[in-house]
CSV table of N, CA and C in Angstrom, one decimal:
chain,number,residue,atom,x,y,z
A,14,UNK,N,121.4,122.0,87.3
A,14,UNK,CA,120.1,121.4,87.6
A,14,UNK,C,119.0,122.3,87.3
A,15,UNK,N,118.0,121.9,86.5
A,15,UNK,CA,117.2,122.6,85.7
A,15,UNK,C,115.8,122.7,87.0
A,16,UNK,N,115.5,123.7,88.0
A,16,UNK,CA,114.7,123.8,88.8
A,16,UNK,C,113.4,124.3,88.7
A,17,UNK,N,113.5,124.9,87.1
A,17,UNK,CA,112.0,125.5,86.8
A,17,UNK,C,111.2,124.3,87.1
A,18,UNK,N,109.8,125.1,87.6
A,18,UNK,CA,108.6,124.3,87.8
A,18,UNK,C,108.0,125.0,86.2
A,19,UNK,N,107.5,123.5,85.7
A,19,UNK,CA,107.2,123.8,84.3
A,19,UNK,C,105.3,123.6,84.2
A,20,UNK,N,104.6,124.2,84.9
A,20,UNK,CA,103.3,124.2,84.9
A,20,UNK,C,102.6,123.3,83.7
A,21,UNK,N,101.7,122.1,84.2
A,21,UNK,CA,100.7,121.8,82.9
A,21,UNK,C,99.3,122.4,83.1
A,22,UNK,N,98.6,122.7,81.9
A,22,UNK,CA,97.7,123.4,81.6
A,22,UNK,C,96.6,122.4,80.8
A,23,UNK,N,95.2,122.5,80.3
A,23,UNK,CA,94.4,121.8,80.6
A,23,UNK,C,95.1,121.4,78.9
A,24,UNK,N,95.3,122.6,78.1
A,24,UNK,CA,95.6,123.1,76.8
A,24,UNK,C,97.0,122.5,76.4
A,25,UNK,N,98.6,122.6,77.6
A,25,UNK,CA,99.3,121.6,76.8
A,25,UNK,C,99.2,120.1,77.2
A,26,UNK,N,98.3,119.5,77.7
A,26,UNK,CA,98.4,118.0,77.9
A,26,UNK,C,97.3,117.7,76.9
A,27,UNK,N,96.1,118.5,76.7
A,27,UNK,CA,95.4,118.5,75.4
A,27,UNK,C,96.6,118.2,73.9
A,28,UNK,N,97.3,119.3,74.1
A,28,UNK,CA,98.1,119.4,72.6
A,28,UNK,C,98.9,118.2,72.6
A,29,UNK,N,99.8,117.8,73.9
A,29,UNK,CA,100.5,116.9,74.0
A,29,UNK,C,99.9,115.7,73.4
A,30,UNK,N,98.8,115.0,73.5
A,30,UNK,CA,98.0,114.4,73.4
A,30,UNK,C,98.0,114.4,72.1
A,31,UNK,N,97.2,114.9,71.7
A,31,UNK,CA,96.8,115.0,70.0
A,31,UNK,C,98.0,115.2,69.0
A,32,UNK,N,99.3,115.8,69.7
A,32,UNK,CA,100.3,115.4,68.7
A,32,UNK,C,100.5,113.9,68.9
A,33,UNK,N,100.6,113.5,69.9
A,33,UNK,CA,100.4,111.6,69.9
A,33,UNK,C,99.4,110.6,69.3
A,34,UNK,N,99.2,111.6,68.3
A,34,UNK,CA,97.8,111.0,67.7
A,34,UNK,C,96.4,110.5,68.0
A,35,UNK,N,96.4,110.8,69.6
A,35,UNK,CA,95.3,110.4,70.2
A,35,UNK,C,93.8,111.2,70.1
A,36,UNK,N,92.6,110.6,70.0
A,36,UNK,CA,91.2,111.6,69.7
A,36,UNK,C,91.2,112.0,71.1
A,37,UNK,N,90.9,113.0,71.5
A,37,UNK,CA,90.9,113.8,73.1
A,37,UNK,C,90.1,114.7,73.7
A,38,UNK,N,89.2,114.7,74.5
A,38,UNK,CA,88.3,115.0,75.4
A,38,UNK,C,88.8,115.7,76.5
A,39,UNK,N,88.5,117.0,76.7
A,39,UNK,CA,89.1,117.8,77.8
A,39,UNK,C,88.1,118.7,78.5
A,40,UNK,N,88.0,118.9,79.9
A,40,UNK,CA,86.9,119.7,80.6
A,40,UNK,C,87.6,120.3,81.1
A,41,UNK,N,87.7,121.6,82.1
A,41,UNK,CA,88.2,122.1,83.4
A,41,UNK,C,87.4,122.1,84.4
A,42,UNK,N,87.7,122.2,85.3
A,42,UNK,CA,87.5,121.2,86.8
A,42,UNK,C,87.1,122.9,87.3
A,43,UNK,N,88.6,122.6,88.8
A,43,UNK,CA,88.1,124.2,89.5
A,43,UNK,C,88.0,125.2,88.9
A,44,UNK,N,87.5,126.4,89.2
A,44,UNK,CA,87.3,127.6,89.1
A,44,UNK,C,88.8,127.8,89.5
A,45,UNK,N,88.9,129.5,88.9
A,45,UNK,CA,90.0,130.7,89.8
A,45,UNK,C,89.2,131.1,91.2
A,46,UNK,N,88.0,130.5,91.8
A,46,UNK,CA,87.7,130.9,92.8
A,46,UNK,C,87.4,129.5,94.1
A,47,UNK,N,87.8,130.1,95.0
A,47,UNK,CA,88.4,128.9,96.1
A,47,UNK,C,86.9,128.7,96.2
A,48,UNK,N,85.7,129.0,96.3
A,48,UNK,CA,84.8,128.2,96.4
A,48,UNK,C,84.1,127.3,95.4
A,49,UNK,N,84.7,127.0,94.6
A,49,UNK,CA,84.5,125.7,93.5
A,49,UNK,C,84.4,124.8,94.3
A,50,UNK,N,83.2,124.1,93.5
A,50,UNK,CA,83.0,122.7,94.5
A,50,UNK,C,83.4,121.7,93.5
A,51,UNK,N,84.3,121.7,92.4
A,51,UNK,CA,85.1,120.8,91.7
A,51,UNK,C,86.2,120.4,92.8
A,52,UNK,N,86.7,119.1,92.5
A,52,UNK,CA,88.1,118.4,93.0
A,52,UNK,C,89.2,118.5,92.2
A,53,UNK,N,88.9,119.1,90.9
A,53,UNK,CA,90.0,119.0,89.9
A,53,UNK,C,90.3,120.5,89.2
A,54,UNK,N,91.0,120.3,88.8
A,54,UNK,CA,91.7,121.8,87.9
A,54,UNK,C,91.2,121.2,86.5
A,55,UNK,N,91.8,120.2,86.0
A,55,UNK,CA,91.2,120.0,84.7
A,55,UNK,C,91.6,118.6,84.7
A,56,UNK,N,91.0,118.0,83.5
A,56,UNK,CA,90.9,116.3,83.1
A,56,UNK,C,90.8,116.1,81.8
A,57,UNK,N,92.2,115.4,81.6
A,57,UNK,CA,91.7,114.9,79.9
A,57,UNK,C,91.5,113.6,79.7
A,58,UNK,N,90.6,113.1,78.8
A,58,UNK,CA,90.5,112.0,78.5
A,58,UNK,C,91.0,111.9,76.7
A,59,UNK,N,91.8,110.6,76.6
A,59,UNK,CA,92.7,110.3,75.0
A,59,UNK,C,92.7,108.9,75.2
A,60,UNK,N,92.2,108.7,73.5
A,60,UNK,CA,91.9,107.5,72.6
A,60,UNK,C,92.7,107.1,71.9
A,61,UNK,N,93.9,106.2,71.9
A,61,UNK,CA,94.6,106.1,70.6
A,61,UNK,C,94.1,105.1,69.5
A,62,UNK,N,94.5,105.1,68.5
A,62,UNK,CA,94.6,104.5,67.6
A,62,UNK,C,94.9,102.8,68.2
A,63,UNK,N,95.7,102.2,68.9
A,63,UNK,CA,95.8,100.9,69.3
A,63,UNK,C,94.7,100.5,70.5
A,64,UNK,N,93.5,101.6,70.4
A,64,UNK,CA,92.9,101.2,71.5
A,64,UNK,C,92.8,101.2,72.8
A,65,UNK,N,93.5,101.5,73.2
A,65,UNK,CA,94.2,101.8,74.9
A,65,UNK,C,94.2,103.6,74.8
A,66,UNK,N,93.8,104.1,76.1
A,66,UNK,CA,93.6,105.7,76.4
A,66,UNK,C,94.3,105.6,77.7
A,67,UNK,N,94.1,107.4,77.8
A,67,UNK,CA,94.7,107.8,79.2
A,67,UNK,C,93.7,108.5,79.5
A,68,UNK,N,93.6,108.4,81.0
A,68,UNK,CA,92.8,109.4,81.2
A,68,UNK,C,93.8,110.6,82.3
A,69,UNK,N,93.9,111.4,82.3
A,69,UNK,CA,94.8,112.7,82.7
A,69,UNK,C,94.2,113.8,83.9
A,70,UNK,N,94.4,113.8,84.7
A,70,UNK,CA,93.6,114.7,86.2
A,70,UNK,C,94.8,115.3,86.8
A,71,UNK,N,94.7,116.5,87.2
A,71,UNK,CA,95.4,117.5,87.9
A,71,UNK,C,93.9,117.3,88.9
A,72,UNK,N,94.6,117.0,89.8
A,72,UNK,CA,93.4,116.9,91.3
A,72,UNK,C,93.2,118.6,91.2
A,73,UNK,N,94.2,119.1,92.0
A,73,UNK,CA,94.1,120.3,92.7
A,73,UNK,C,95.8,121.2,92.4
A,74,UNK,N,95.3,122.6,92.6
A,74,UNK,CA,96.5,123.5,92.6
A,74,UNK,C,97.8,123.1,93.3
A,75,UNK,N,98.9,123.5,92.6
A,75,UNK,CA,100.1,123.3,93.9
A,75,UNK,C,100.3,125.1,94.4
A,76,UNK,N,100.6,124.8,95.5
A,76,UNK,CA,101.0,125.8,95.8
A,76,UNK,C,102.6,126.4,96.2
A,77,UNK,N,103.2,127.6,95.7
A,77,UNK,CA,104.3,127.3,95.6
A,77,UNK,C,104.8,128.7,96.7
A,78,UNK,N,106.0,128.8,96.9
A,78,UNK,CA,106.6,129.6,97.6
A,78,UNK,C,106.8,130.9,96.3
A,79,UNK,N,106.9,131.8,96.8
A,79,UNK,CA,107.3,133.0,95.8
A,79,UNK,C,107.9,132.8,95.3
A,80,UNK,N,109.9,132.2,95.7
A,80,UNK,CA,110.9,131.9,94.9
A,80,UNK,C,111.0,130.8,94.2
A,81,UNK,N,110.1,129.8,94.5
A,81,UNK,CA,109.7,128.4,93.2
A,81,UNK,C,108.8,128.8,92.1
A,82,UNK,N,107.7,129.6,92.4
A,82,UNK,CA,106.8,130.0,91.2
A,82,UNK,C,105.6,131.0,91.3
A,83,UNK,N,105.0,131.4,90.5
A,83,UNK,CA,104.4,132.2,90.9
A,83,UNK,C,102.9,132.0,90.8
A,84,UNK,N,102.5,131.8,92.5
A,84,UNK,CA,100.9,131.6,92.5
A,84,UNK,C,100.7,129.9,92.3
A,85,UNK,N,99.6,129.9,91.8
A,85,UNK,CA,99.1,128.4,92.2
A,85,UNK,C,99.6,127.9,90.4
A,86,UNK,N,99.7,126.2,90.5
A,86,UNK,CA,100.8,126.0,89.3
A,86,UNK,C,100.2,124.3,89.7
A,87,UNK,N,100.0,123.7,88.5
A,87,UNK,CA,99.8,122.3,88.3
A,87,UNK,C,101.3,121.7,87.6
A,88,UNK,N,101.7,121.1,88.3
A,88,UNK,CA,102.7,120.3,87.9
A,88,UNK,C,102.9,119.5,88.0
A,89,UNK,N,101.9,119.0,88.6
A,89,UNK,CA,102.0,116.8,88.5
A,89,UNK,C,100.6,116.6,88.2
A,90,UNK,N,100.2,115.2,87.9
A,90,UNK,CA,99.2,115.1,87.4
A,90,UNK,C,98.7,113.4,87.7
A,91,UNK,N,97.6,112.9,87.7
A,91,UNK,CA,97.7,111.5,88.1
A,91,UNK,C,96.9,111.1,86.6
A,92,UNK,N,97.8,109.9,85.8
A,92,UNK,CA,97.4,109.3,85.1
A,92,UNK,C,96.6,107.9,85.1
A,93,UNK,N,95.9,107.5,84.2
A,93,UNK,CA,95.3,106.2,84.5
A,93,UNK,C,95.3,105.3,83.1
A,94,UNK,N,95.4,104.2,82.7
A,94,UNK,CA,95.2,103.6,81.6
A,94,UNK,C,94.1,102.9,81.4
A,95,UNK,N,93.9,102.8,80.3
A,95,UNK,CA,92.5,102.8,79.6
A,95,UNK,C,92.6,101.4,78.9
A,96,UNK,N,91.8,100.5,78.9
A,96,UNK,CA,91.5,99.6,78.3
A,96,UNK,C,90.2,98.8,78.3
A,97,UNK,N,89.4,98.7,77.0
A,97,UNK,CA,88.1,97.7,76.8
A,97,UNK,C,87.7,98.1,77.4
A,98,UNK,N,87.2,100.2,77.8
A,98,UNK,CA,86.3,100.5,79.0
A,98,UNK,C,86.3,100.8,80.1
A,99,UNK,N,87.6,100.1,80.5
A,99,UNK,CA,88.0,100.3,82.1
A,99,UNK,C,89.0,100.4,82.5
A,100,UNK,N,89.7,100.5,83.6
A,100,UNK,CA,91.1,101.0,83.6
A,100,UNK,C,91.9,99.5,83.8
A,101,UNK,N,93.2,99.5,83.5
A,101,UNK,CA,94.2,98.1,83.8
A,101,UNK,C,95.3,98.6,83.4
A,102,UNK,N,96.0,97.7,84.1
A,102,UNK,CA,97.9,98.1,83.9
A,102,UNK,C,98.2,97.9,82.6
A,103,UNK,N,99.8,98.1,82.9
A,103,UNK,CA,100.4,97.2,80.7
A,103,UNK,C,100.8,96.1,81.4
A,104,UNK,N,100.7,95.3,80.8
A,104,UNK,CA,101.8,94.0,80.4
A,104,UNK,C,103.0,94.3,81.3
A,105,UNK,N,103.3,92.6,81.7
A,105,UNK,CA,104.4,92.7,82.6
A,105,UNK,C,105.9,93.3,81.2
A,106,UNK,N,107.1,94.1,82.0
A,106,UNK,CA,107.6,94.4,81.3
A,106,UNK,C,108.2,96.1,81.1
A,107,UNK,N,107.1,96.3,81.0
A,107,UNK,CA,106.9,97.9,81.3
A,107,UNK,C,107.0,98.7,82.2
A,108,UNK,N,107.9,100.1,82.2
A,108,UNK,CA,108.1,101.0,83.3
A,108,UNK,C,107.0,101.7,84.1
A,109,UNK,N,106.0,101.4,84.0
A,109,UNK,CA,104.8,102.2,83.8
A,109,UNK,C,103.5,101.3,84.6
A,110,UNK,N,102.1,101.7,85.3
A,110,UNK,CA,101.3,101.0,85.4
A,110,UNK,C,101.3,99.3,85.4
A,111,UNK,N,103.0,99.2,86.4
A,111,UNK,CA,102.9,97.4,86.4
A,111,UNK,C,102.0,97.3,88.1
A,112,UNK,N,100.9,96.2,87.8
A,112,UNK,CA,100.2,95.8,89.1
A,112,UNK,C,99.2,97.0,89.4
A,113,UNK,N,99.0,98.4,88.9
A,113,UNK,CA,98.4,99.2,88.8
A,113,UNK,C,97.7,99.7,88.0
A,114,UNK,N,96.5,100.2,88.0
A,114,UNK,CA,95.9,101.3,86.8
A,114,UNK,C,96.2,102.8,86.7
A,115,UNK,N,96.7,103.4,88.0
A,115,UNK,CA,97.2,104.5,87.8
A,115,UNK,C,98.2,104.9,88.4
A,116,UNK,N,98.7,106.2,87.5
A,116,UNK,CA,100.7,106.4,88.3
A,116,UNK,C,100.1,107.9,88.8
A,117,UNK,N,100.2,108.1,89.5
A,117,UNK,CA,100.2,109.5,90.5
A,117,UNK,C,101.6,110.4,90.4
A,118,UNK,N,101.1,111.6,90.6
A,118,UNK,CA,102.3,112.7,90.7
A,118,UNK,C,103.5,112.8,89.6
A,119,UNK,N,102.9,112.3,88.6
A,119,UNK,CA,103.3,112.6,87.2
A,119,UNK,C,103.7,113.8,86.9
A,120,UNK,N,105.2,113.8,86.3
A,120,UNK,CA,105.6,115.6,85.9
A,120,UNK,C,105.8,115.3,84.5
A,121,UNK,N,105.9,116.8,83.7
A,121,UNK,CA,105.4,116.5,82.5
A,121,UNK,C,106.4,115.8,81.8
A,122,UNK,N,107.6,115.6,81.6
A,122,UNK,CA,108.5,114.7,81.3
A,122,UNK,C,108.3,113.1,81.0
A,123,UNK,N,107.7,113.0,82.5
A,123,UNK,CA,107.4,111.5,82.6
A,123,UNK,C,105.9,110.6,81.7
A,124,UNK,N,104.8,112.3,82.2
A,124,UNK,CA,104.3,112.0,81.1
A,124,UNK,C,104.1,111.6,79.8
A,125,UNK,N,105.1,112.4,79.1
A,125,UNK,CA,105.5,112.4,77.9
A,125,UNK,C,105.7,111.1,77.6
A,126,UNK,N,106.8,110.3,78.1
A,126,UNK,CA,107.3,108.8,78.3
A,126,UNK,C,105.8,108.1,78.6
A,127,UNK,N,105.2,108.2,79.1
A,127,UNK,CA,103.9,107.9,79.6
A,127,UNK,C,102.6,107.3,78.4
A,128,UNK,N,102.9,108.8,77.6
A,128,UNK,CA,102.6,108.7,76.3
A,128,UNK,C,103.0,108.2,75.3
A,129,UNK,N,104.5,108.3,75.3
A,129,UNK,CA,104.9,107.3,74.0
A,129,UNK,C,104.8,105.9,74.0
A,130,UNK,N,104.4,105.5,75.8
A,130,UNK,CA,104.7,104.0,75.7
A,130,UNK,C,103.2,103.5,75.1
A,131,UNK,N,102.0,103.9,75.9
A,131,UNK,CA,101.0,103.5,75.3
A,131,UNK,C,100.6,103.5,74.1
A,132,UNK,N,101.2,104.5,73.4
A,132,UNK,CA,100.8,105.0,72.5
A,132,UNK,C,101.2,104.0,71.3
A,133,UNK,N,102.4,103.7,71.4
A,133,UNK,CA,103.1,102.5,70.6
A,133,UNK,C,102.9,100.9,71.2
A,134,UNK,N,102.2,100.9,72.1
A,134,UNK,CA,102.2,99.7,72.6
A,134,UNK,C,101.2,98.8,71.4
A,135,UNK,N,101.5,97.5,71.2
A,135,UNK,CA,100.6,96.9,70.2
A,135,UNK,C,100.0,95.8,71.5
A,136,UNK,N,98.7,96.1,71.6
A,136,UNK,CA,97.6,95.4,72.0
A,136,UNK,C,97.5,93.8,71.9
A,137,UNK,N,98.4,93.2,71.1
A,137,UNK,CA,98.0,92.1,71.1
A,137,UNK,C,99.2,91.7,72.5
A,138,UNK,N,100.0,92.0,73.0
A,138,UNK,CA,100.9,92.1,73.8
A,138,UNK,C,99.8,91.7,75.2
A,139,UNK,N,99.0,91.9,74.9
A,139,UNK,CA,97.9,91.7,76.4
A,139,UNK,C,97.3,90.2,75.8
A,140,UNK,N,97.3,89.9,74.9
A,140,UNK,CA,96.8,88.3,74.3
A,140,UNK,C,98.1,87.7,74.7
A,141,UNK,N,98.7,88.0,74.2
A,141,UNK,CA,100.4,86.6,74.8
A,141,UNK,C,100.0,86.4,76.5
A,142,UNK,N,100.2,87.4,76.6
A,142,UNK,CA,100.8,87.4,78.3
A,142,UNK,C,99.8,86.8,78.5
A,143,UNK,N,98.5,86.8,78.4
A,143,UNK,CA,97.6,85.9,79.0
A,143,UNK,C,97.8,84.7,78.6
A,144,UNK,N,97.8,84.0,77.4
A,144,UNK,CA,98.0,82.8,76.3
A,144,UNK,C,99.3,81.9,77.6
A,145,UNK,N,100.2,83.0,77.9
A,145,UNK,CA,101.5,82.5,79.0
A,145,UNK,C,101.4,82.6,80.1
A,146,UNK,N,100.4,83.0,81.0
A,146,UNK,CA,99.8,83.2,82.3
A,146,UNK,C,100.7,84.3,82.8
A,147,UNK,N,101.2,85.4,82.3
A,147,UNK,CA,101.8,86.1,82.3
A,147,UNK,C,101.3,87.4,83.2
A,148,UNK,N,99.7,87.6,83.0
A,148,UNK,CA,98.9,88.8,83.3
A,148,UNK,C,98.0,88.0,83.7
């Protein structure tokens, strides 16, 4: 059982991102100093190509015991989906953002899956389901 905590950074969910072909927008949030009046560590925002984005937030630090990791460590992350502007689930069907716009506590794995789905998803898939009363 693979226990490393695998820290995300503002930089690989950026890279993650843009190898998924997406255009991507990235700020950082908190400071290294506990008096930041930010809510977030960092936030990405990604465009794909079929139109549909993610937007990507690490609220806040985790904190970890000595023997899980060292110091403060982002390892989940709450995503949200993007569509025509505003946020909305996928299409019934999907592992992902069903009845919801965003999945919470996201590790980077899942992410990744997170990403391939959108990413490949073909947009007209939101025309049927409607056309079928589907969505």
């Amino acid at each position: 059982m693979d226990t490393d905590i695998k820290p995300m950074t503002l930089e690989s969910v950026r890279d993650l991102l843009v190898e998924a072909g997406a255009k991507v927008m990235a700020r950082s949030g908190r400071s290294e100093h506990y008096s930041a009046p930010r809510e977030f560590s960092f936030e990405v925002k990604a465009l794909f190509p079929n139109g549909l984005g993610l937007h990507v937030v690490a609220r806040q630090f985790n904190y970890r015991d000595p023997w899980e990791a060292a110091g403060r460590v982002n390892d989940q992350v709450d995503v949200s989906l993007m569509k025509d502007g505003g946020y909305a689930p996928l299409p019934k069907g999907y592992g992902f953002f069903q009845g919801r716009d965003e999945e919470e506590g996201v590790e980077e794995e899942r992410l990744r899956e997170i990403v391939t789905c959108v990413r490949d998803l073909n947009p007209k898939i939101y025309r049927l389901q409607e056309l079928t009363g589907d969505l």
